[in-house]
Every structure is written in C-alpha cells, then in structure tokens.
XYZ file of C-alpha atoms in Angstrom:
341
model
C 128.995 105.583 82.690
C 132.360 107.585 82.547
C 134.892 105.054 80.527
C 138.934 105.487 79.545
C 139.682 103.942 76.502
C 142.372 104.660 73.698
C 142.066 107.135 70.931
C 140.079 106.513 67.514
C 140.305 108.650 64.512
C 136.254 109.048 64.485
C 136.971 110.659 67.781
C 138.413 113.666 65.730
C 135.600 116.291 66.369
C 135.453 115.820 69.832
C 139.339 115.778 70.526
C 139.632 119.061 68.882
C 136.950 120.382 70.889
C 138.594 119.254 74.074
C 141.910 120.882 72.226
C 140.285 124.447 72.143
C 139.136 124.173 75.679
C 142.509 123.754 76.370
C 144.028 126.141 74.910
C 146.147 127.967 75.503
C 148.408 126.121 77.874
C 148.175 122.778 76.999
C 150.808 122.765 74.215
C 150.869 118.642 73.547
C 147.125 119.225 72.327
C 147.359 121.725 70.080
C 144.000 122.906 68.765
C 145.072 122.036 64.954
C 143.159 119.730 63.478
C 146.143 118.311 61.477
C 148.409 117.876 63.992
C 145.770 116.051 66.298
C 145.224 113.520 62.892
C 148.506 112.899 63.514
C 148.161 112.400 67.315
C 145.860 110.161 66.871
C 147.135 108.022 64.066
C 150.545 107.921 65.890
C 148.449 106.298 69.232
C 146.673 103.764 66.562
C 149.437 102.509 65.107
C 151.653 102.078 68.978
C 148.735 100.061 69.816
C 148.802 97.891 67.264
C 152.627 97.482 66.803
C 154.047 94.520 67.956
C 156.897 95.168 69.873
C 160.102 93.613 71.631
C 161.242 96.558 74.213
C 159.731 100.110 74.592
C 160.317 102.553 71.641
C 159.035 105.412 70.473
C 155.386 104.812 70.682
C 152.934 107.150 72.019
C 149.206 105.679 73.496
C 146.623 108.552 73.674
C 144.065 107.704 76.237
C 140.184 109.770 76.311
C 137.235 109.287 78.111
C 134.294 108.920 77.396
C 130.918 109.845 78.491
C 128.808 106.731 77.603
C 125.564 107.948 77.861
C 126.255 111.071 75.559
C 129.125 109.231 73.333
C 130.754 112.455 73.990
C 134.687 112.899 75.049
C 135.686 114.898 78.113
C 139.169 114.329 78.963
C 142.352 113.289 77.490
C 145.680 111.353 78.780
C 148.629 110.323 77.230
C 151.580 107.630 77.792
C 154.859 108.454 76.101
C 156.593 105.248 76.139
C 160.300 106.167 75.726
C 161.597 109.670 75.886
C 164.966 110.734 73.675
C 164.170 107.936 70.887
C 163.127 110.177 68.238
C 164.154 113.689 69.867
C 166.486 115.016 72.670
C 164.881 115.383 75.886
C 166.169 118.471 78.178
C 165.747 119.636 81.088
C 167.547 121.614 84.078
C 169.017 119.702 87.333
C 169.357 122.251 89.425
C 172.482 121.879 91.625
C 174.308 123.511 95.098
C 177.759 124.958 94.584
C 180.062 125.834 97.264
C 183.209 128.171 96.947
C 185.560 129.280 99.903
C 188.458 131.774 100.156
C 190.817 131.386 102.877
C 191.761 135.075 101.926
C 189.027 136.461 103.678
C 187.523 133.776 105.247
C 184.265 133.561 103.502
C 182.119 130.680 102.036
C 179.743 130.844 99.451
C 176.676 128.523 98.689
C 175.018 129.160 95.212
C 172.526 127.120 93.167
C 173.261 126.439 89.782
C 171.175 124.994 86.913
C 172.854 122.549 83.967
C 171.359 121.647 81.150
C 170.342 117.639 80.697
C 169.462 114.710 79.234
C 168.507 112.833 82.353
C 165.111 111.989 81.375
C 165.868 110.553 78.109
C 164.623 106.977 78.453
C 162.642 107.516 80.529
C 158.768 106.798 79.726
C 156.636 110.387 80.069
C 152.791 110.766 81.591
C 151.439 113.825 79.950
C 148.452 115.544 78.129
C 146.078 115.133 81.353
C 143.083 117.432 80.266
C 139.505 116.924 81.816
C 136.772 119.598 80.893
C 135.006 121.560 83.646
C 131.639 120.035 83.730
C 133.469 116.827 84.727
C 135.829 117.904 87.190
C 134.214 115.369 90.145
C 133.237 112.316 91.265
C 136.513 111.036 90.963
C 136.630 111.371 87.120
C 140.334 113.262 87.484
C 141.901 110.378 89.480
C 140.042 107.469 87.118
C 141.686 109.697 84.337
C 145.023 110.153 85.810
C 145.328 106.427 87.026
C 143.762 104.522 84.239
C 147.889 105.652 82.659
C 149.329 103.465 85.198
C 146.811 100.522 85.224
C 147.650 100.633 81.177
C 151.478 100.657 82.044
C 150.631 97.712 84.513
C 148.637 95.868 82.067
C 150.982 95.914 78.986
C 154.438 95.821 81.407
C 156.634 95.280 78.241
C 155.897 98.402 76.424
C 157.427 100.593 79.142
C 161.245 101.360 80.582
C 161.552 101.410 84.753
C 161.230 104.683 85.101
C 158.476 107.315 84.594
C 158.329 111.036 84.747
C 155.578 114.003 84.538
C 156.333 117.288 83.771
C 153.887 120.080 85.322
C 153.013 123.479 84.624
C 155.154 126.105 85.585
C 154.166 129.188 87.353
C 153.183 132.330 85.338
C 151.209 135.697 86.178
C 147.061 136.719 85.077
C 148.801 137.700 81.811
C 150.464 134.313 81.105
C 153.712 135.846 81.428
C 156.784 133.100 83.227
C 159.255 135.073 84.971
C 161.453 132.458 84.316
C 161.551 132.450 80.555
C 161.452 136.152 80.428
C 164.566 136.024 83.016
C 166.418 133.489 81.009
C 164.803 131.848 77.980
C 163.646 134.578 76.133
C 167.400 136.114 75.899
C 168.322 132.886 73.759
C 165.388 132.413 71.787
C 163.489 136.034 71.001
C 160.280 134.286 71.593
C 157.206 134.282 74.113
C 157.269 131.377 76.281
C 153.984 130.111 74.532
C 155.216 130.500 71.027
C 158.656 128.495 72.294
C 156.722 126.128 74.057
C 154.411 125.473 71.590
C 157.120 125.066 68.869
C 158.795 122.678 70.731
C 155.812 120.375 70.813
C 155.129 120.465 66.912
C 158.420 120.577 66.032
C 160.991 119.017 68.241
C 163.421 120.499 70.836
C 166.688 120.517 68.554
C 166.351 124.427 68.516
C 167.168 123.936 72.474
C 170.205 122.400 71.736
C 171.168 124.688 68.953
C 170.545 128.078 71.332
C 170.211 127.383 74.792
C 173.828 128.335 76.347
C 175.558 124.792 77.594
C 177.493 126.331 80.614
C 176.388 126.332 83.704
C 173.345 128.858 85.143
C 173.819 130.639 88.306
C 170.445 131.043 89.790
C 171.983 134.393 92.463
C 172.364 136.411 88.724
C 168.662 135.794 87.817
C 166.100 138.308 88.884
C 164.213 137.705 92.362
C 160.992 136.998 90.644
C 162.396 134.254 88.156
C 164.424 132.719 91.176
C 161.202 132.169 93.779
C 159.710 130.403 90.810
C 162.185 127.558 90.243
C 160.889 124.444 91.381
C 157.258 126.158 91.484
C 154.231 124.530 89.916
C 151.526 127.146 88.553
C 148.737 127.726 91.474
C 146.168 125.270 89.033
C 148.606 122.912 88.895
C 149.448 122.498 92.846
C 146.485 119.392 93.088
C 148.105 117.633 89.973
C 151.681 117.710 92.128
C 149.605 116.166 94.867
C 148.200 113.755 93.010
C 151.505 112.304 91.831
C 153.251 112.602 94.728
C 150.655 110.424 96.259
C 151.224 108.107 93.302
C 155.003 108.001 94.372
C 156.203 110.555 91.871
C 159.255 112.300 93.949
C 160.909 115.925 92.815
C 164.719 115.195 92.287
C 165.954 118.556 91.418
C 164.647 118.262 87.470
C 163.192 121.397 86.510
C 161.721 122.361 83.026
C 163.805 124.587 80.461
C 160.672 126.769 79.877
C 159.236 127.932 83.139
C 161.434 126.547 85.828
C 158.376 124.065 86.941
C 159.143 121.044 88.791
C 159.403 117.748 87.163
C 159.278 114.299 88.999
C 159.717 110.861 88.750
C 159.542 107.390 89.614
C 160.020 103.787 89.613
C 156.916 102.314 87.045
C 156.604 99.355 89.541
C 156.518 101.423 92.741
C 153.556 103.601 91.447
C 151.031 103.146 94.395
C 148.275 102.259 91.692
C 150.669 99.332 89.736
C 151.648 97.681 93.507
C 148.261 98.037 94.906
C 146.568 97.023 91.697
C 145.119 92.958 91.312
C 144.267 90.761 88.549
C 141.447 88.407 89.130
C 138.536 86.542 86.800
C 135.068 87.410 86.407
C 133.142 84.876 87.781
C 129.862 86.015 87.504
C 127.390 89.315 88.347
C 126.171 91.087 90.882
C 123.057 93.391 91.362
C 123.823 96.895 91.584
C 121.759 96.971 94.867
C 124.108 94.686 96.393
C 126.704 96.917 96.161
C 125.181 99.726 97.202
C 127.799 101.297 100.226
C 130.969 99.156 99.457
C 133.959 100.348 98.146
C 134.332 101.653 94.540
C 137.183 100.691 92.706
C 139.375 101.091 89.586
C 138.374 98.335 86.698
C 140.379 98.169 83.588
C 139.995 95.106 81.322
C 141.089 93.869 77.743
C 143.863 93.628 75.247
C 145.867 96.486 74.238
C 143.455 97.729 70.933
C 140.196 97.045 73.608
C 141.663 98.279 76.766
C 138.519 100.097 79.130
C 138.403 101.941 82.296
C 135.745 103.097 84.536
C 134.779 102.850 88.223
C 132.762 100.370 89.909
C 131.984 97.983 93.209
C 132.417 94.755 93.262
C 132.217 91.558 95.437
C 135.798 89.831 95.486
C 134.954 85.915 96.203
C 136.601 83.428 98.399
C 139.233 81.833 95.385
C 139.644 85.249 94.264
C 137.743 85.959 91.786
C 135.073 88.820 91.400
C 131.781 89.343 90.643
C 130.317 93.139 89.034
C 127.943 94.281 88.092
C 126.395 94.378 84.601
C 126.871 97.628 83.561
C 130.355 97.593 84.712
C 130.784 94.700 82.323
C 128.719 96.407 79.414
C 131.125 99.289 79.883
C 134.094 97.270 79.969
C 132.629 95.093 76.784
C 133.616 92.183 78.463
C 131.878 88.832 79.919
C 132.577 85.667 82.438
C 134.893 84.720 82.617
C 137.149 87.821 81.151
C 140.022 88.833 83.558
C 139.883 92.237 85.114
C 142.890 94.473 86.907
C 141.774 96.617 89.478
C 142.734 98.741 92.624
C 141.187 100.841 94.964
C 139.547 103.976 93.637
C-alpha cells in the first residue's frame, strides 16, 4: 500500500535518491547529503516540539511504498514564513499616468518588491518519482499537507501559500532572471536559486534594487512570462486552484512564476474533510466499487496517509478495512480524518 508519513533519519538513503531524481530544479531538496541530515532533523525535532502558536518549524512529509519499504515522493509544510528569514516576492501592480498636454493616458504594470507572504505558512517540496505518477498517488501526496494542517490546527497561521515553477526554455534558461535578476546578482538563475535555499534570501535584500520595476522596459520574452508557470508545472496550478489556492498578483523574484494563496480553513480538502471513530472492519470485497477516500490517522510523531473505501455507519462512525488499518498502524476504536479522494 502507498502510505504518507513524516520524515525519519533512517530514511536518509532513499531521500537522497529521490533528491538526485530531482535535480536539478527542485532547489528545497538539494541532492547533498548534509544538507538533507539537516532537513530531516529540522522535521524531527518540529514534530516533537511542543508548541503554543506556529513558529518556525518545518514538517517533511514522504511516502512510502509499503510493500518495497522504499520512498517515492516527498512533501513539505513550512509552518511560518519570515520567522527565521525574510520572505520576498514581487506584487505586480497597474499604474496609470495622464497628461492633459497632449491628451494621452498611459497604463503600465509595475512590479515592487515584498514581504507579503511573511507569516504566512508555505506548501512546498512536492516531488513524486515517475514510476508512481498514477493512481492518484500525486493528489494523496499533495493533500495528505492539508489533512496534516487540519489535524494539528494549532501549528499553522490562517493563511497558506505555494510557490510554483517558473517558466524557462529546453536549456533551463528563465527569461525573466536573465531580463532582470541576473543584472543584480551575476549569477545563473539555478546557482541564485539554489543559494537562496541553503543559505537564506538576505543577499535579495542586500542587491535586489528596492524601487519600483516597470514591466514595458523589460524585454518581450521576460514580460509574456510573468505570472507564467513552467509547461510541467501547469497540472500542479490546477491542482491548487482546485484546492482553493487563488493567484493575487504575487509573483516569484527568480522567474516571474505565479504564486498563490489561501485561507488554511477554506482549503477544499480541510472543509470537506471528517473526523469519525473506527468502529470495526470491513472485508475488502465489500468495498469493492464504492468510493475511495483520503484516510489519515494518529498523533503528530505517528501521523499516516493512504487511500482506502470504507463503510460510514448510521452514528457516524466507520468501518475499513484491515489493511487500511495495518497501514495506518491503528485499531478500534482509533479516530480517523478523512475526505473524498
């Protein structure tokens, strides 16, 4: 059975071969041993920190192939941007200017420099290897974020936000950093992307020009791009925005790529999402043509994932089946959360 579950350090091997798989592109899963040591120890100890309001913790999510032990995916919860680091990003705005002179007004879009996510609690690091790209495995990946956020409410802000991938060409060239970031920061989009994931984004503040950006005096190519998610990334915009995720003119520093947001407890998945005691099992067989649904279960160090049927009962409560509750690693009568899949 395909499980979620959070991060262990034994998981090491695995993570870093998910973390070459990834690479390049995925820059919050750098394939560095060492730094993903630190990933993970960083997840352990949020999870077992007892806290009062959302901080800086961090909750690394993988799943897990049961039947292989093997890991195939990664997603990550950042519970409260800006705490330890500034958080930028562009808002991209409409100016108008008119001259009575000669009778002429003039619409232009400008981008300015932010801090409007800081606070804000960040869904990122959504990897899932090729050979498991089906059978819903991207959406149980995706949404087993928000049944966590549901399931421990008090670790997380009201509002949420996902950056995406930005466009750039067969070469991995952005138009948009080579239009405008590169003249700042004498650096490849990868290398200045990358950096800024192992080392912090105060560089931005130190280089990146704090007036005003007129998007008319950038180059047609970097200008179509604003706003643009890379063509691989176009289902992952789908996905949110089915979610409730909603683009408010936030766009990212590096390539221009949209970034959206939303309220935590109007994601689709959260309102949609029930909690209800396992009363007993079910046979498999019994289940066969019903609907499948989204199953999470357990305290915050045991927290599980997967998908399954199940029989909801006249008071409420549910019945699964037993391999849904081996997977789970829980018994009657254990609570459950779950939504439809």
């Amino acid at each position: 059975m395909i499980i979620v579950r959070p991060v262990e350090i034994t998981d090491i091997d695995y993570l870093m071969e998910i973390a070459l798989a990834a690479s390049p592109g995925m820059t919050t899963l750098p394939p560095d041993r060492e730094s993903l040591e630190r990933k993970i120890l960083i997840s352990s100890k949020s999870i077992t920190s007892t806290i009062k309001e959302p901080g800086s913790e961090v909750y690394l999510l993988v799943m897990e192939d049961t039947d292989t032990g093997k890991l195939v995916g990664t997603a990550s919860i950042i519970a409260k941007l800006g705490m330890d680091d500034q958080f930028y990003s562009y808002k991209l705005n409409k100016q108008t200017q008119y001259s009575r002179q000669i009778n002429k007004k003039v619409t232009v879009e400008t981008l300015h420099l932010t801090n409007h996510f800081e606070g804000f609690a960040e869904v990122a690091t959504l990897y899932l290897t090729d050979a498991y790209r089906k059978n819903g495995n991207g959406k149980l990946l995706a949404r087993s974020r928000y049944l966590f956020m549901a399931q421990f409410r008090e670790r997380f802000p009201d509002n949420v936000m996902a950056d995406l991938r930005g466009y750039f060409d067969e070469n991995g060239r952005s138009p948009f950093w080579e239009a405008l970031g590169r003249h700042f920061f004498d650096m490849s989009y990868s290398e200045a992307d990358l950096y800024g994931a192992l080392n912090g984004n105060q560089f931005i503040a130190d280089l990146m020009p704090k007036h005003p950006i007129y998007v008319n005096l950038l180059p047609i190519e970097a200008r179509d791009v604003i706003g643009r998610p890379n063509d691989q990334g176009k289902p992952a915009l789908a996905m949110l925005e089915k979610e409730g995720f909603r683009n408010n003119g936030q766009v990212d520093i590096f390539d221009g790529a949209p970034s959206v947001d939303a309220h935590i407890d109007e994601l689709k998945t959260i309102k949609d999402s029930h909690k209800a005691r396992v009363s007993g099992t079910v046979a498999a067989m019994a289940l066969q043509g019903e609907p499948e649904y989204l199953v999470c279960a357990g305290d915050i160090r045991s927290y599980r994932v997967c998908i399954s049927s199940l029989m909801i009962e006249t008071d409420g409560s549910v019945l699964l089946p037993q391999t849904a509750l081996d997977a789970l690693k829980i018994g009657i009568p254990d609570f459950i959360r779950y939504c439809a899949s």
